[in-house]
Amino acid sequence: MQGPRTVAEQVANVLREAIAGGTIKAGTPLRQDELAEQFGFSRMPIRDALRQLEAEGIVSIHPTKGAQVARMDSAEISEIYSLRELLESEALRLSVPNLAGARLDEAEQVLDQIDAERNVGRWGALNRAFHLALYDACGNHRLLALIEAHHNAADRYVRILLSNLDYRSRSQREHRDLLAACRRRDGDRATSILRQHLREGRETLVSAIREDGLSRKS
Amino acid sequence: MQGPRTVAEQVANVLREAIAGGTIKAGTPLRQDELAEQFGFSRMPIRDALRQLEAEGIVSIHPTKGAQVARMDSAEISEIYSLRELLESEALRLSVPNLAGARLDEAEQVLDQIDAERNVGRWGALNRAFHLALYDACGNHRLLALIEAHHNAADRYVRILLSNLDYRSRSQREHRDLLAACRRRDGDRATSILRQHLREGRETLVSAIREDGLSRKS
DNA sequence: TGGCGTATACAGGCATACATATATCCACAC
DNA sequence: GTGTGGATATATGTATGCCTGTATACGCCA
């Protein structure tokens, strides 16, 4: 696994992280000239990067009007969480019977890291790593790719969730319950916990967005 | 609804149709300057078009190695059909209670068009139109977008299916059964028919690909 | 004779330059 | 004073050229 081979990929990675971390807010116009100057490259690789991010649903591009960080209202958040529930419960169901013990140990280590991690910015990535580790043995690469894409799309909102300490500790309890069910090879129980986990995440997030007025459509 | 606003979109549409229709076979390298000369434009909009098609999973791009029409082996076809089963049965389940009678009439007209249509190239689009009409009232735009994306990705293989007259007549019978269940608002029966419909499609396609040796991985 | 290194050719990534579309603002007419 | 039309500015879309990386083939050395 080697790093990005093209400038466009590097730019896409930096922008994705900046957007997920909240450095660049939703609705911010992403001007090609501006970004090109900031990154020290020409507009071409920036164009490629923006197209890639558009495909990931992180930015939206309108011809001749340019790109901006995709705005999401609570309805879209809700849609993404519904899809996560559908996709991830299926992946988990397929994965549990094939999950190697080593993979479960890895997942547990990730949970310990989350408990120990003090840098808020890392929680999003660790949270994703935990979930993906459990689905890894599902045997459907495209399903995994879809799940990862939806994690990316919702990442900056998940980080809002995780910055809430109450939610975070409850989330960790559910994570450990989920892991235990996987160790028992109890796929039904595991998917049930996962669905509940995601439903709570959606509800917490939607109400947080509603009251903070983060929701605005273009 | 206006046509493509940029050259890149036009090129992407033409390439997508050419690939879906079998004019450009799987594994064919898509060279930028070659396509640029054929289309009469420069390489830049062709690059943009290829990036977009890559995002749709129709072509695969490797840095410094260029783009080629994505090869799919029977395992990937199988993955796509599993995802279609998951996504479309959920969409149908959500949609059935809200389906307007007018939408069902439209779907029925599409079925009549399929029976009447003699141009094989049109069947793929009509088949997609029928399915999407049934899911239209599911209320989740992202789910619909995912379903449409998977239809595009598998389109050229679905056309192989539909060129088989036996499969096509059986498919039409299932389509009409499906429509009838929707009219009765019997969501459970409808999703059951849909799952069976997709499973048969997958099996027919996988065995057809296996014996025709269409499957080769890069 | 076989394997490794180098050279050459080809294709894609990136930069620079030019064209075009859209939005905004100002002026003029009603 | 308001509305409309045109001009201008700005940002994106497109064209072209150069550079770099990779693959392949040939030659040399072991």
mmCIF file with all atom_site columns, C-alpha atoms in Angstrom, chain A residues 10-166:
data_model
loop_
_atom_site.group_PDB
_atom_site.id
_atom_site.type_symbol
_atom_site.label_atom_id
_atom_site.label_alt_id
_atom_site.label_comp_id
_atom_site.label_asym_id
_atom_site.label_entity_id
_atom_site.label_seq_id
_atom_site.pdbx_PDB_ins_code
_atom_site.Cartn_x
_atom_site.Cartn_y
_atom_site.Cartn_z
_atom_site.occupancy
_atom_site.B_iso_or_equiv
_atom_site.pdbx_formal_charge
_atom_site.auth_seq_id
_atom_site.auth_comp_id
_atom_site.auth_asym_id
_atom_site.auth_atom_id
_atom_site.pdbx_PDB_model_num
ATOM 1   C CA . GLN A 1 10  ? -2.926  14.281  -2.596  1.00 0.00 ? 10  GLN A CA 1
ATOM 2   C CA . VAL A 1 11  ? -5.112  17.334  -3.050  1.00 0.00 ? 11  VAL A CA 1
ATOM 3   C CA . ALA A 1 12  ? -8.255  15.208  -2.756  1.00 0.00 ? 12  ALA A CA 1
ATOM 4   C CA . ASN A 1 13  ? -6.969  13.663  0.483   1.00 0.00 ? 13  ASN A CA 1
ATOM 5   C CA . VAL A 1 14  ? -6.095  17.023  2.024   1.00 0.00 ? 14  VAL A CA 1
ATOM 6   C CA . LEU A 1 15  ? -9.428  18.539  1.032   1.00 0.00 ? 15  LEU A CA 1
ATOM 7   C CA . ARG A 1 16  ? -11.368 15.530  2.257   1.00 0.00 ? 16  ARG A CA 1
ATOM 8   C CA . GLU A 1 17  ? -9.691  15.699  5.634   1.00 0.00 ? 17  GLU A CA 1
ATOM 9   C CA . ALA A 1 18  ? -10.157 19.465  5.847   1.00 0.00 ? 18  ALA A CA 1
ATOM 10  C CA . ILE A 1 19  ? -13.835 19.124  5.079   1.00 0.00 ? 19  ILE A CA 1
ATOM 11  C CA . ALA A 1 20  ? -14.319 16.196  7.455   1.00 0.00 ? 20  ALA A CA 1
ATOM 12  C CA . GLY A 1 21  ? -12.453 18.041  10.207  1.00 0.00 ? 21  GLY A CA 1
ATOM 13  C CA . GLY A 1 22  ? -14.574 21.144  9.845   1.00 0.00 ? 22  GLY A CA 1
ATOM 14  C CA . THR A 1 23  ? -11.751 23.406  8.666   1.00 0.00 ? 23  THR A CA 1
ATOM 15  C CA . ILE A 1 24  ? -13.758 24.037  5.513   1.00 0.00 ? 24  ILE A CA 1
ATOM 16  C CA . LYS A 1 25  ? -17.425 24.507  6.269   1.00 0.00 ? 25  LYS A CA 1
ATOM 17  C CA . ALA A 1 26  ? -20.400 23.281  4.274   1.00 0.00 ? 26  ALA A CA 1
ATOM 18  C CA . GLY A 1 27  ? -21.389 25.573  1.441   1.00 0.00 ? 27  GLY A CA 1
ATOM 19  C CA . THR A 1 28  ? -17.935 27.062  1.065   1.00 0.00 ? 28  THR A CA 1
ATOM 20  C CA . PRO A 1 29  ? -17.181 27.687  -2.622  1.00 0.00 ? 29  PRO A CA 1
ATOM 21  C CA . LEU A 1 30  ? -14.079 25.835  -3.750  1.00 0.00 ? 30  LEU A CA 1
ATOM 22  C CA . ARG A 1 31  ? -12.492 28.027  -6.416  1.00 0.00 ? 31  ARG A CA 1
ATOM 23  C CA . GLN A 1 32  ? -9.994  26.345  -8.654  1.00 0.00 ? 32  GLN A CA 1
ATOM 24  C CA . ASP A 1 33  ? -7.637  29.355  -8.886  1.00 0.00 ? 33  ASP A CA 1
ATOM 25  C CA . GLU A 1 34  ? -7.658  29.839  -5.160  1.00 0.00 ? 34  GLU A CA 1
ATOM 26  C CA . LEU A 1 35  ? -6.933  26.202  -4.351  1.00 0.00 ? 35  LEU A CA 1
ATOM 27  C CA . ALA A 1 36  ? -4.295  26.025  -7.080  1.00 0.00 ? 36  ALA A CA 1
ATOM 28  C CA . GLU A 1 37  ? -2.424  28.920  -5.502  1.00 0.00 ? 37  GLU A CA 1
ATOM 29  C CA . GLN A 1 38  ? -2.760  27.518  -1.995  1.00 0.00 ? 38  GLN A CA 1
ATOM 30  C CA . PHE A 1 39  ? -1.500  24.079  -2.974  1.00 0.00 ? 39  PHE A CA 1
ATOM 31  C CA . GLY A 1 40  ? 1.140   25.433  -5.319  1.00 0.00 ? 40  GLY A CA 1
ATOM 32  C CA . PHE A 1 41  ? -0.076  23.496  -8.334  1.00 0.00 ? 41  PHE A CA 1
ATOM 33  C CA . SER A 1 42  ? -2.056  24.367  -11.419 1.00 0.00 ? 42  SER A CA 1
ATOM 34  C CA . ARG A 1 43  ? -5.806  24.106  -11.732 1.00 0.00 ? 43  ARG A CA 1
ATOM 35  C CA . MET A 1 44  ? -5.750  20.787  -13.594 1.00 0.00 ? 44  MET A CA 1
ATOM 36  C CA . PRO A 1 45  ? -4.969  18.435  -10.703 1.00 0.00 ? 45  PRO A CA 1
ATOM 37  C CA . ILE A 1 46  ? -7.321  20.489  -8.539  1.00 0.00 ? 46  ILE A CA 1
ATOM 38  C CA . ARG A 1 47  ? -10.071 19.911  -11.101 1.00 0.00 ? 47  ARG A CA 1
ATOM 39  C CA . ASP A 1 48  ? -9.380  16.190  -10.989 1.00 0.00 ? 48  ASP A CA 1
ATOM 40  C CA . ALA A 1 49  ? -9.449  16.204  -7.200  1.00 0.00 ? 49  ALA A CA 1
ATOM 41  C CA . LEU A 1 50  ? -12.752 18.072  -7.113  1.00 0.00 ? 50  LEU A CA 1
ATOM 42  C CA . ARG A 1 51  ? -14.289 15.605  -9.561  1.00 0.00 ? 51  ARG A CA 1
ATOM 43  C CA . GLN A 1 52  ? -13.160 12.752  -7.363  1.00 0.00 ? 52  GLN A CA 1
ATOM 44  C CA . LEU A 1 53  ? -14.640 14.392  -4.282  1.00 0.00 ? 53  LEU A CA 1
ATOM 45  C CA . GLU A 1 54  ? -17.840 15.016  -6.203  1.00 0.00 ? 54  GLU A CA 1
ATOM 46  C CA . ALA A 1 55  ? -18.051 11.312  -6.966  1.00 0.00 ? 55  ALA A CA 1
ATOM 47  C CA . GLU A 1 56  ? -17.716 10.700  -3.233  1.00 0.00 ? 56  GLU A CA 1
ATOM 48  C CA . GLY A 1 57  ? -20.577 13.078  -2.569  1.00 0.00 ? 57  GLY A CA 1
ATOM 49  C CA . ILE A 1 58  ? -18.443 15.447  -0.501  1.00 0.00 ? 58  ILE A CA 1
ATOM 50  C CA . VAL A 1 59  ? -18.574 18.381  -2.892  1.00 0.00 ? 59  VAL A CA 1
ATOM 51  C CA . SER A 1 60  ? -21.130 19.346  -5.500  1.00 0.00 ? 60  SER A CA 1
ATOM 52  C CA . ILE A 1 61  ? -20.175 20.747  -8.898  1.00 0.00 ? 61  ILE A CA 1
ATOM 53  C CA . HIS A 1 62  ? -22.367 22.760  -11.237 1.00 0.00 ? 62  HIS A CA 1
ATOM 54  C CA . PRO A 1 63  ? -21.056 23.446  -14.746 1.00 0.00 ? 63  PRO A CA 1
ATOM 55  C CA . THR A 1 64  ? -19.703 26.997  -15.119 1.00 0.00 ? 64  THR A CA 1
ATOM 56  C CA . LYS A 1 65  ? -20.701 27.661  -11.511 1.00 0.00 ? 65  LYS A CA 1
ATOM 57  C CA . GLY A 1 66  ? -17.954 25.746  -9.834  1.00 0.00 ? 66  GLY A CA 1
ATOM 58  C CA . ALA A 1 67  ? -17.694 23.510  -6.813  1.00 0.00 ? 67  ALA A CA 1
ATOM 59  C CA . GLN A 1 68  ? -18.744 23.930  -3.234  1.00 0.00 ? 68  GLN A CA 1
ATOM 60  C CA . VAL A 1 69  ? -18.668 21.770  -0.154  1.00 0.00 ? 69  VAL A CA 1
ATOM 61  C CA . ALA A 1 70  ? -21.865 19.755  -0.317  1.00 0.00 ? 70  ALA A CA 1
ATOM 62  C CA . ARG A 1 71  ? -24.538 21.042  2.011   1.00 0.00 ? 71  ARG A CA 1
ATOM 63  C CA . MET A 1 72  ? -26.572 18.444  3.796   1.00 0.00 ? 72  MET A CA 1
ATOM 64  C CA . ASP A 1 73  ? -29.850 19.066  5.481   1.00 0.00 ? 73  ASP A CA 1
ATOM 65  C CA . SER A 1 74  ? -31.210 16.772  8.142   1.00 0.00 ? 74  SER A CA 1
ATOM 66  C CA . ALA A 1 75  ? -33.210 14.881  5.520   1.00 0.00 ? 75  ALA A CA 1
ATOM 67  C CA . GLU A 1 76  ? -30.030 13.927  3.654   1.00 0.00 ? 76  GLU A CA 1
ATOM 68  C CA . ILE A 1 77  ? -28.296 12.925  6.867   1.00 0.00 ? 77  ILE A CA 1
ATOM 69  C CA . SER A 1 78  ? -31.270 10.767  7.616   1.00 0.00 ? 78  SER A CA 1
ATOM 70  C CA . GLU A 1 79  ? -31.048 9.199   4.172   1.00 0.00 ? 79  GLU A CA 1
ATOM 71  C CA . ILE A 1 80  ? -27.367 8.392   4.630   1.00 0.00 ? 80  ILE A CA 1
ATOM 72  C CA . TYR A 1 81  ? -28.036 6.773   7.981   1.00 0.00 ? 81  TYR A CA 1
ATOM 73  C CA . SER A 1 82  ? -30.864 4.720   6.521   1.00 0.00 ? 82  SER A CA 1
ATOM 74  C CA . LEU A 1 83  ? -28.476 3.507   3.842   1.00 0.00 ? 83  LEU A CA 1
ATOM 75  C CA . ARG A 1 84  ? -25.773 2.801   6.416   1.00 0.00 ? 84  ARG A CA 1
ATOM 76  C CA . GLU A 1 85  ? -28.261 0.714   8.347   1.00 0.00 ? 85  GLU A CA 1
ATOM 77  C CA . LEU A 1 86  ? -29.196 -1.225  5.246   1.00 0.00 ? 86  LEU A CA 1
ATOM 78  C CA . LEU A 1 87  ? -25.667 -1.705  3.920   1.00 0.00 ? 87  LEU A CA 1
ATOM 79  C CA . GLU A 1 88  ? -23.801 -2.269  7.153   1.00 0.00 ? 88  GLU A CA 1
ATOM 80  C CA . SER A 1 89  ? -26.283 -4.670  8.710   1.00 0.00 ? 89  SER A CA 1
ATOM 81  C CA . GLU A 1 90  ? -26.102 -6.756  5.532   1.00 0.00 ? 90  GLU A CA 1
ATOM 82  C CA . ALA A 1 91  ? -22.292 -6.630  5.543   1.00 0.00 ? 91  ALA A CA 1
ATOM 83  C CA . LEU A 1 92  ? -22.207 -7.593  9.199   1.00 0.00 ? 92  LEU A CA 1
ATOM 84  C CA . ARG A 1 93  ? -24.619 -10.455 8.662   1.00 0.00 ? 93  ARG A CA 1
ATOM 85  C CA . LEU A 1 94  ? -22.426 -11.828 5.886   1.00 0.00 ? 94  LEU A CA 1
ATOM 86  C CA . SER A 1 95  ? -19.206 -11.167 7.732   1.00 0.00 ? 95  SER A CA 1
ATOM 87  C CA . VAL A 1 96  ? -19.867 -12.571 11.212  1.00 0.00 ? 96  VAL A CA 1
ATOM 88  C CA . PRO A 1 97  ? -19.656 -16.267 10.271  1.00 0.00 ? 97  PRO A CA 1
ATOM 89  C CA . ASN A 1 98  ? -16.310 -15.684 8.552   1.00 0.00 ? 98  ASN A CA 1
ATOM 90  C CA . LEU A 1 99  ? -14.717 -13.254 10.988  1.00 0.00 ? 99  LEU A CA 1
ATOM 91  C CA . ALA A 1 100 ? -11.264 -14.412 12.041  1.00 0.00 ? 100 ALA A CA 1
ATOM 92  C CA . GLY A 1 101 ? -10.356 -14.050 15.695  1.00 0.00 ? 101 GLY A CA 1
ATOM 93  C CA . ALA A 1 102 ? -7.404  -11.888 14.772  1.00 0.00 ? 102 ALA A CA 1
ATOM 94  C CA . ARG A 1 103 ? -9.710  -9.405  13.087  1.00 0.00 ? 103 ARG A CA 1
ATOM 95  C CA . LEU A 1 104 ? -11.888 -9.258  16.190  1.00 0.00 ? 104 LEU A CA 1
ATOM 96  C CA . ASP A 1 105 ? -8.805  -8.612  18.308  1.00 0.00 ? 105 ASP A CA 1
ATOM 97  C CA . GLU A 1 106 ? -7.870  -5.786  15.965  1.00 0.00 ? 106 GLU A CA 1
ATOM 98  C CA . ALA A 1 107 ? -11.338 -4.318  16.348  1.00 0.00 ? 107 ALA A CA 1
ATOM 99  C CA . GLU A 1 108 ? -11.033 -4.499  20.135  1.00 0.00 ? 108 GLU A CA 1
ATOM 100 C CA . GLN A 1 109 ? -7.686  -2.726  20.018  1.00 0.00 ? 109 GLN A CA 1
ATOM 101 C CA . VAL A 1 110 ? -9.301  0.030   17.992  1.00 0.00 ? 110 VAL A CA 1
ATOM 102 C CA . LEU A 1 111 ? -11.942 0.437   20.709  1.00 0.00 ? 111 LEU A CA 1
ATOM 103 C CA . ASP A 1 112 ? -9.177  0.734   23.307  1.00 0.00 ? 112 ASP A CA 1
ATOM 104 C CA . GLN A 1 113 ? -7.488  3.332   21.153  1.00 0.00 ? 113 GLN A CA 1
ATOM 105 C CA . ILE A 1 114 ? -10.720 5.318   20.973  1.00 0.00 ? 114 ILE A CA 1
ATOM 106 C CA . ASP A 1 115 ? -10.951 5.299   24.772  1.00 0.00 ? 115 ASP A CA 1
ATOM 107 C CA . ALA A 1 116 ? -7.336  6.424   25.052  1.00 0.00 ? 116 ALA A CA 1
ATOM 108 C CA . GLU A 1 117 ? -7.314  8.944   22.231  1.00 0.00 ? 117 GLU A CA 1
ATOM 109 C CA . ARG A 1 118 ? -7.508  12.551  23.327  1.00 0.00 ? 118 ARG A CA 1
ATOM 110 C CA . ASN A 1 119 ? -7.314  14.117  19.882  1.00 0.00 ? 119 ASN A CA 1
ATOM 111 C CA . VAL A 1 120 ? -10.905 14.596  18.719  1.00 0.00 ? 120 VAL A CA 1
ATOM 112 C CA . GLY A 1 121 ? -9.843  14.650  15.099  1.00 0.00 ? 121 GLY A CA 1
ATOM 113 C CA . ARG A 1 122 ? -8.733  11.025  15.274  1.00 0.00 ? 122 ARG A CA 1
ATOM 114 C CA . TRP A 1 123 ? -12.013 9.643   16.584  1.00 0.00 ? 123 TRP A CA 1
ATOM 115 C CA . GLY A 1 124 ? -13.739 9.729   13.232  1.00 0.00 ? 124 GLY A CA 1
ATOM 116 C CA . ALA A 1 125 ? -11.056 7.608   11.570  1.00 0.00 ? 125 ALA A CA 1
ATOM 117 C CA . LEU A 1 126 ? -10.914 5.162   14.476  1.00 0.00 ? 126 LEU A CA 1
ATOM 118 C CA . ASN A 1 127 ? -14.690 4.834   14.535  1.00 0.00 ? 127 ASN A CA 1
ATOM 119 C CA . ARG A 1 128 ? -14.628 4.012   10.835  1.00 0.00 ? 128 ARG A CA 1
ATOM 120 C CA . ALA A 1 129 ? -11.781 1.540   11.308  1.00 0.00 ? 129 ALA A CA 1
ATOM 121 C CA . PHE A 1 130 ? -13.750 -0.332  13.956  1.00 0.00 ? 130 PHE A CA 1
ATOM 122 C CA . HIS A 1 131 ? -16.845 -0.662  11.832  1.00 0.00 ? 131 HIS A CA 1
ATOM 123 C CA . LEU A 1 132 ? -14.971 -1.655  8.684   1.00 0.00 ? 132 LEU A CA 1
ATOM 124 C CA . ALA A 1 133 ? -12.961 -4.286  10.561  1.00 0.00 ? 133 ALA A CA 1
ATOM 125 C CA . LEU A 1 134 ? -16.173 -6.058  11.473  1.00 0.00 ? 134 LEU A CA 1
ATOM 126 C CA . TYR A 1 135 ? -17.468 -6.034  7.900   1.00 0.00 ? 135 TYR A CA 1
ATOM 127 C CA . ASP A 1 136 ? -14.166 -7.052  6.360   1.00 0.00 ? 136 ASP A CA 1
ATOM 128 C CA . ALA A 1 137 ? -15.069 -10.716 5.938   1.00 0.00 ? 137 ALA A CA 1
ATOM 129 C CA . CYS A 1 138 ? -18.384 -10.070 4.190   1.00 0.00 ? 138 CYS A CA 1
ATOM 130 C CA . GLY A 1 139 ? -16.881 -11.152 0.882   1.00 0.00 ? 139 GLY A CA 1
ATOM 131 C CA . ASN A 1 140 ? -18.431 -8.380  -1.211  1.00 0.00 ? 140 ASN A CA 1
ATOM 132 C CA . HIS A 1 141 ? -15.872 -5.751  -2.206  1.00 0.00 ? 141 HIS A CA 1
ATOM 133 C CA . ARG A 1 142 ? -18.395 -3.420  -3.729  1.00 0.00 ? 142 ARG A CA 1
ATOM 134 C CA . LEU A 1 143 ? -20.504 -3.488  -0.620  1.00 0.00 ? 143 LEU A CA 1
ATOM 135 C CA . LEU A 1 144 ? -17.458 -2.538  1.446   1.00 0.00 ? 144 LEU A CA 1
ATOM 136 C CA . ALA A 1 145 ? -16.612 0.252   -0.985  1.00 0.00 ? 145 ALA A CA 1
ATOM 137 C CA . LEU A 1 146 ? -20.155 1.622   -0.695  1.00 0.00 ? 146 LEU A CA 1
ATOM 138 C CA . ILE A 1 147 ? -19.985 1.541   3.082   1.00 0.00 ? 147 ILE A CA 1
ATOM 139 C CA . GLU A 1 148 ? -16.659 3.333   3.107   1.00 0.00 ? 148 GLU A CA 1
ATOM 140 C CA . ALA A 1 149 ? -18.013 5.949   0.706   1.00 0.00 ? 149 ALA A CA 1
ATOM 141 C CA . HIS A 1 150 ? -20.941 6.661   2.996   1.00 0.00 ? 150 HIS A CA 1
ATOM 142 C CA . HIS A 1 151 ? -18.629 6.935   5.971   1.00 0.00 ? 151 HIS A CA 1
ATOM 143 C CA . ASN A 1 152 ? -16.613 9.519   4.060   1.00 0.00 ? 152 ASN A CA 1
ATOM 144 C CA . ALA A 1 153 ? -19.704 11.436  3.042   1.00 0.00 ? 153 ALA A CA 1
ATOM 145 C CA . ALA A 1 154 ? -21.005 11.626  6.602   1.00 0.00 ? 154 ALA A CA 1
ATOM 146 C CA . ASP A 1 155 ? -17.623 11.910  8.292   1.00 0.00 ? 155 ASP A CA 1
ATOM 147 C CA . ARG A 1 156 ? -17.807 15.554  9.235   1.00 0.00 ? 156 ARG A CA 1
ATOM 148 C CA . TYR A 1 157 ? -21.201 15.018  10.811  1.00 0.00 ? 157 TYR A CA 1
ATOM 149 C CA . VAL A 1 158 ? -20.105 11.894  12.652  1.00 0.00 ? 158 VAL A CA 1
ATOM 150 C CA . ARG A 1 159 ? -17.342 14.016  14.175  1.00 0.00 ? 159 ARG A CA 1
ATOM 151 C CA . ILE A 1 160 ? -19.959 16.380  15.492  1.00 0.00 ? 160 ILE A CA 1
ATOM 152 C CA . LEU A 1 161 ? -21.557 13.383  17.168  1.00 0.00 ? 161 LEU A CA 1
ATOM 153 C CA . LEU A 1 162 ? -18.308 12.104  18.632  1.00 0.00 ? 162 LEU A CA 1
ATOM 154 C CA . SER A 1 163 ? -17.432 15.468  20.118  1.00 0.00 ? 163 SER A CA 1
ATOM 155 C CA . ASN A 1 164 ? -20.417 14.925  22.395  1.00 0.00 ? 164 ASN A CA 1
ATOM 156 C CA . LEU A 1 165 ? -18.941 13.038  25.350  1.00 0.00 ? 165 LEU A CA 1
ATOM 157 C CA . ASP A 1 166 ? -22.263 11.552  26.440  1.00 0.00 ? 166 ASP A CA 1
#
